[in-house]
XYZ file of C-alpha atoms in Angstrom:
369
model
C 1.118 166.697 50.479
C 0.152 164.217 47.518
C -0.501 160.492 47.806
C -0.409 157.792 45.440
C -1.999 154.580 44.708
C -1.059 152.282 42.010
C -2.348 149.460 40.638
C -5.039 148.211 37.785
C -7.542 151.353 38.518
C -10.872 151.190 37.834
C -12.007 154.329 35.863
C -15.766 155.007 34.550
C -13.901 154.343 30.521
C -12.359 150.949 32.111
C -9.093 149.422 33.307
C -5.556 151.299 33.435
C -3.938 148.252 33.963
C -0.421 150.140 34.675
C -2.637 153.090 36.507
C -1.955 155.564 39.429
C -4.273 157.657 41.619
C -3.169 160.965 42.706
C -4.666 162.381 45.548
C -4.237 165.667 47.206
C -5.890 166.219 50.582
C -9.549 165.359 50.168
C -9.930 165.187 46.543
C -8.345 163.080 43.658
C -6.114 165.394 41.219
C -5.112 162.921 38.536
C -6.262 159.363 36.919
C -2.544 158.393 34.811
C -1.514 155.629 33.151
C 2.287 154.643 34.710
C 3.847 152.208 32.316
C 7.045 151.707 34.996
C 4.768 150.189 37.720
C 4.153 146.902 38.073
C 0.378 145.225 37.501
C -1.012 145.599 40.949
C -3.969 145.322 43.253
C -7.236 146.412 42.100
C -7.856 150.063 42.660
C -11.433 150.804 42.405
C -14.000 153.677 43.849
C -15.586 153.543 47.078
C -18.578 151.381 47.135
C -21.963 153.399 47.551
C -24.763 151.659 49.077
C -28.203 153.429 48.748
C -30.294 150.612 50.549
C -28.726 149.155 53.776
C -30.933 148.750 57.629
C -27.621 148.251 59.238
C -24.782 146.142 60.004
C -21.817 144.327 62.414
C -24.940 143.757 65.068
C -26.360 147.589 64.635
C -29.431 148.582 63.245
C -30.719 151.649 61.195
C -34.233 151.126 61.858
C -34.292 151.845 65.940
C -32.965 155.214 64.861
C -30.253 154.992 67.773
C -27.301 157.509 66.289
C -24.805 155.747 67.812
C -25.580 152.661 66.363
C -25.948 154.249 63.218
C -22.298 155.241 63.511
C -21.599 151.778 64.367
C -23.286 150.210 61.375
C -21.863 152.692 59.072
C -18.471 152.111 60.457
C -19.057 148.265 59.765
C -19.987 148.683 55.904
C -17.009 151.136 56.008
C -14.425 148.554 56.646
C -16.032 146.787 53.468
C -15.645 149.435 51.105
C -18.925 151.475 51.682
C -17.233 154.826 51.688
C -20.938 156.791 51.152
C -24.073 155.077 52.674
C -28.018 155.519 53.325
C -29.186 154.845 56.116
C -32.465 152.665 55.322
C -35.374 152.624 58.038
C -38.472 150.278 57.344
C -42.056 151.332 57.792
C -42.450 152.855 61.198
C -44.822 155.120 63.413
C -44.300 158.301 62.521
C -42.848 159.096 65.926
C -40.235 156.737 65.479
C -39.421 158.143 61.640
C -39.404 161.906 63.586
C -37.058 160.928 65.988
C -34.778 158.568 63.667
C -34.513 161.409 60.985
C -33.748 164.001 63.873
C -31.114 161.848 65.412
C -29.254 161.161 61.654
C -29.359 164.773 60.727
C -26.319 165.316 62.621
C -24.430 162.540 61.051
C -25.590 163.533 57.901
C -24.086 166.801 58.193
C -20.991 165.124 59.791
C -20.516 162.843 57.137
C -20.926 159.765 58.460
C -24.234 158.937 56.375
C -25.197 160.455 53.180
C -28.779 160.657 53.779
C -32.102 158.996 55.463
C -34.303 156.151 53.109
C -37.644 156.129 54.160
C -38.759 151.970 52.648
C -42.004 152.553 54.113
C -44.639 153.281 55.261
C -46.080 154.139 52.284
C -46.125 150.260 50.879
C -48.284 147.750 49.489
C -50.099 145.104 51.914
C -49.994 142.744 49.587
C -46.192 142.913 48.541
C -45.180 144.188 52.445
C -42.625 141.227 52.572
C -40.741 141.903 55.264
C -42.033 145.076 56.473
C -44.304 145.658 59.773
C -47.743 145.315 58.324
C -49.458 147.017 61.132
C -47.130 150.587 60.106
C -48.658 150.685 56.570
C -50.497 153.357 55.568
C -51.435 155.774 52.660
C -48.977 158.517 52.198
C -49.640 161.745 53.934
C -48.214 165.439 51.902
C -48.439 166.910 55.674
C -46.710 164.145 57.414
C -44.037 163.964 54.558
C -43.925 167.855 55.053
C -42.848 167.762 58.477
C -40.397 164.996 58.066
C -38.679 167.047 55.352
C -38.540 169.619 57.702
C -36.700 168.076 60.612
C -34.493 165.974 58.535
C -33.402 170.095 56.906
C -31.542 167.865 54.005
C -31.050 164.883 56.125
C -33.981 162.733 54.151
C -32.463 161.710 49.979
C -35.046 158.989 49.115
C -38.680 157.523 49.733
C -39.650 153.970 48.421
C -43.462 154.034 47.345
C -46.010 151.965 46.300
C -47.356 154.150 43.537
C -51.004 152.570 43.445
C -51.480 153.598 47.114
C -54.076 156.403 47.093
C -52.497 159.903 47.262
C -49.121 158.763 46.030
C -48.110 160.132 42.579
C -49.147 163.480 44.940
C -46.115 162.449 47.709
C -43.457 161.238 44.150
C -44.202 164.764 42.897
C -44.060 166.588 46.039
C -40.871 164.638 46.909
C -39.029 165.487 43.426
C -40.155 169.239 44.100
C -37.980 168.869 47.040
C -35.217 167.276 45.567
C -35.854 164.057 47.449
C -35.496 161.054 45.103
C -38.839 158.901 45.146
C -38.481 155.103 44.614
C -40.902 152.186 43.348
C -41.327 149.214 45.669
C -43.184 146.704 47.774
C -45.937 147.762 45.268
C -48.478 145.538 43.529
C -48.945 147.890 41.176
C -49.933 146.867 37.599
C -47.821 148.288 34.717
C -49.879 151.390 33.951
C -49.817 152.240 37.874
C -46.123 152.058 37.186
C -45.957 154.271 34.797
C -47.898 156.717 36.473
C -45.291 156.530 39.141
C -42.241 156.800 36.833
C -44.249 159.918 34.871
C -44.918 161.565 38.366
C -40.825 161.396 38.838
C -40.045 158.295 40.417
C -36.686 157.205 39.246
C -35.375 154.336 41.339
C -36.689 151.023 41.870
C -36.032 149.326 45.234
C -34.643 145.976 44.817
C -35.882 145.124 41.604
C -38.291 141.844 41.447
C -38.326 141.213 45.204
C -41.428 142.931 46.848
C -43.539 143.269 43.724
C -46.208 142.205 41.616
C -44.514 138.982 39.614
C -43.966 139.743 36.463
C -46.569 138.032 33.186
C -46.292 138.385 30.079
C -49.718 139.212 29.849
C -49.648 141.226 32.692
C -46.506 142.568 33.367
C -46.975 144.374 36.586
C -43.810 146.744 38.229
C -40.579 144.383 36.858
C -41.211 145.113 33.330
C -42.202 149.317 33.920
C -39.211 149.888 35.646
C -36.477 147.629 33.893
C -37.760 149.552 30.574
C -38.028 152.705 31.595
C -35.069 155.226 30.646
C -34.810 157.287 33.291
C -35.040 154.440 36.260
C -32.296 152.959 38.305
C -32.611 149.438 39.223
C -31.406 148.164 42.700
C -30.241 144.587 42.427
C -29.487 142.512 45.997
C -26.613 140.481 44.403
C -26.497 137.900 47.064
C -27.535 134.706 45.535
C -30.916 134.705 47.889
C -33.052 137.644 46.843
C -32.038 136.923 42.874
C -31.187 133.780 41.145
C -27.801 134.496 39.716
C -29.143 134.525 36.120
C -31.943 136.962 37.127
C -29.536 139.106 37.835
C -27.268 138.950 34.860
C -30.446 139.316 32.914
C -31.462 142.207 34.826
C -27.826 144.094 34.525
C -27.682 143.423 30.993
C -31.151 144.729 30.243
C -30.960 147.221 31.971
C -26.802 148.087 31.608
C -24.481 149.165 33.972
C -25.444 152.893 34.048
C -29.258 151.353 35.348
C -28.025 148.909 37.539
C -27.290 149.709 40.720
C -26.065 147.029 43.295
C -26.764 147.516 47.026
C -27.195 145.540 50.155
C -30.503 145.632 51.877
C -28.180 144.464 55.017
C -29.798 144.298 58.301
C -28.015 144.111 61.632
C -27.367 140.543 60.904
C -24.499 141.597 58.210
C -21.126 140.590 59.458
C -22.370 138.680 62.600
C -23.131 134.984 63.394
C -26.240 133.064 62.766
C -29.205 133.733 65.454
C -32.280 136.009 66.115
C -32.263 139.558 65.108
C -34.700 142.616 65.199
C -36.126 144.605 61.987
C -39.009 146.902 62.578
C -40.346 145.197 65.898
C -40.471 141.749 64.484
C -37.678 138.941 65.032
C -36.026 137.753 62.188
C -33.835 134.431 62.338
C -30.576 133.904 60.185
C -29.131 130.930 59.348
C -26.535 130.013 57.253
C -26.061 133.610 56.530
C -29.818 134.108 55.265
C -32.393 136.447 57.108
C -36.023 135.403 57.023
C -38.884 136.430 59.459
C -39.367 134.210 62.436
C -42.747 134.574 61.891
C -43.195 133.496 58.097
C -40.125 132.908 56.680
C -40.081 135.940 54.382
C -36.671 137.292 53.275
C -35.888 139.894 55.784
C -33.386 141.987 54.259
C -29.805 140.307 53.730
C -26.389 140.062 55.380
C -24.533 141.307 52.341
C -21.819 143.710 52.103
C -20.565 145.583 48.658
C -17.377 144.176 48.305
C -19.286 140.648 48.435
C -22.047 142.061 46.205
C -19.465 143.069 43.795
C -17.452 139.896 44.103
C -20.857 137.915 42.557
C -21.931 140.226 40.200
C -18.609 139.759 38.677
C -18.802 135.876 39.176
C -21.782 135.591 36.781
C -20.217 137.586 34.381
C -20.514 141.068 34.519
C -17.132 142.630 33.597
C -15.080 144.666 36.432
C -15.711 148.081 34.440
C -19.337 147.223 34.793
C -19.480 145.893 38.086
C -17.583 148.794 39.507
C -20.179 151.112 38.082
C -22.830 149.019 39.333
C -21.323 149.559 42.957
C -20.324 152.726 42.749
C -20.777 155.068 40.083
C -24.251 154.378 39.008
C -25.927 154.432 42.429
C -24.157 157.936 43.296
C -25.783 159.586 40.173
C -29.337 157.570 41.391
C -29.207 159.440 44.892
C -27.488 162.965 43.112
C -24.097 162.522 44.476
C -22.546 161.799 41.058
C -20.895 164.944 40.819
C -19.098 164.562 44.349
C -18.578 160.515 45.069
C -18.235 157.318 42.971
C -16.061 157.194 40.466
C -12.369 157.981 40.630
C -12.152 161.144 38.529
C -10.114 164.478 39.262
C -12.173 166.467 41.292
C -14.040 164.306 43.159
C -14.258 163.098 46.578
C -10.784 161.009 47.210
C -12.619 157.600 47.987
C -11.319 154.491 46.989
C -11.041 150.795 48.020
C -7.951 148.426 47.214
C -8.735 145.032 46.667
C -6.764 141.828 45.649
C -6.961 139.478 43.166
C -9.892 137.693 44.774
C -11.451 141.331 45.139
C -11.055 141.109 48.826
C -10.844 144.103 50.568
C -7.181 145.241 51.603
C -7.638 148.702 52.615
C -10.240 151.351 52.332
C -9.826 155.423 51.745
C -12.388 157.924 52.405
C -11.753 161.395 51.803
C -8.588 161.043 51.300
C -7.626 159.469 54.371
C -7.088 155.743 54.861
C -9.073 153.776 57.302
C -7.087 152.361 59.796
């Protein structure tokens, strides 16, 4: 049976204003121009969020499989058809249990993989990461976790200045796992060494990093200037000033800029107190901060809102869509499967109204009820 979705279709090469996406089973079979149809709603590829800690009142960081399934369902309703479950800095035992619990969800397709944001991070730039759990990278620890995940582990964020970090980056890349640089006080030179070792993602660029200076550029200039690095951007107006978002997207380009949510359990929920990595978070006016010191503690963002913010600062719809779908999919090695409206890829798409609000979501050829 063939399904057809018509409207303003956003493809990797531009906008087909009188377009049609044809779907058979779980796959896109054709994208074509249909001059006879009316100019309808926006049709964009399903969003790919490579950095999320939870949402809808549920968290990935505790390692609970039921909570992870519920968080993924919440983000799916906002158009995220591909999602990594991001842990925060934790004891090895929690990382082990969470990886084992999430591996079946990855196999099932609920999650696209697991992301360790820590614990191999800088104490100085730990942000909302629990400093109690920070430590140097351990190849033995990583090897055991990779074995437990059996393909579930997809990305690890590391501060390249920590002892053993470069060896860990090389080891991860050799095992097919993306190495990201973040929560780092590294110099420009130390960051470049991490990139040379194989790191290809910048974890929420600018945030949790040494502040750039024209004589001591630090990690931001190194990551933003590296042709092989995709830079995560939290487009919520809190993590980044809108001018910074526009600047970074302009310098890196849509093919090197990935919108992320960095969402925690409070996404989609009322203001109040929540938990992240064993620490209390206070959410006020939809901004999440550690109760103890006011550090930004993730976000309450969803990917549809991130897309709207990007478009609102002047990023064109084709580029914003690449940043929300195509580029992050490629960053985690899934670009041949999801992230664009082209024949052969999984039929993940989002229908948006003129205000870019979600009307309905399709994943693998099936509309979300």
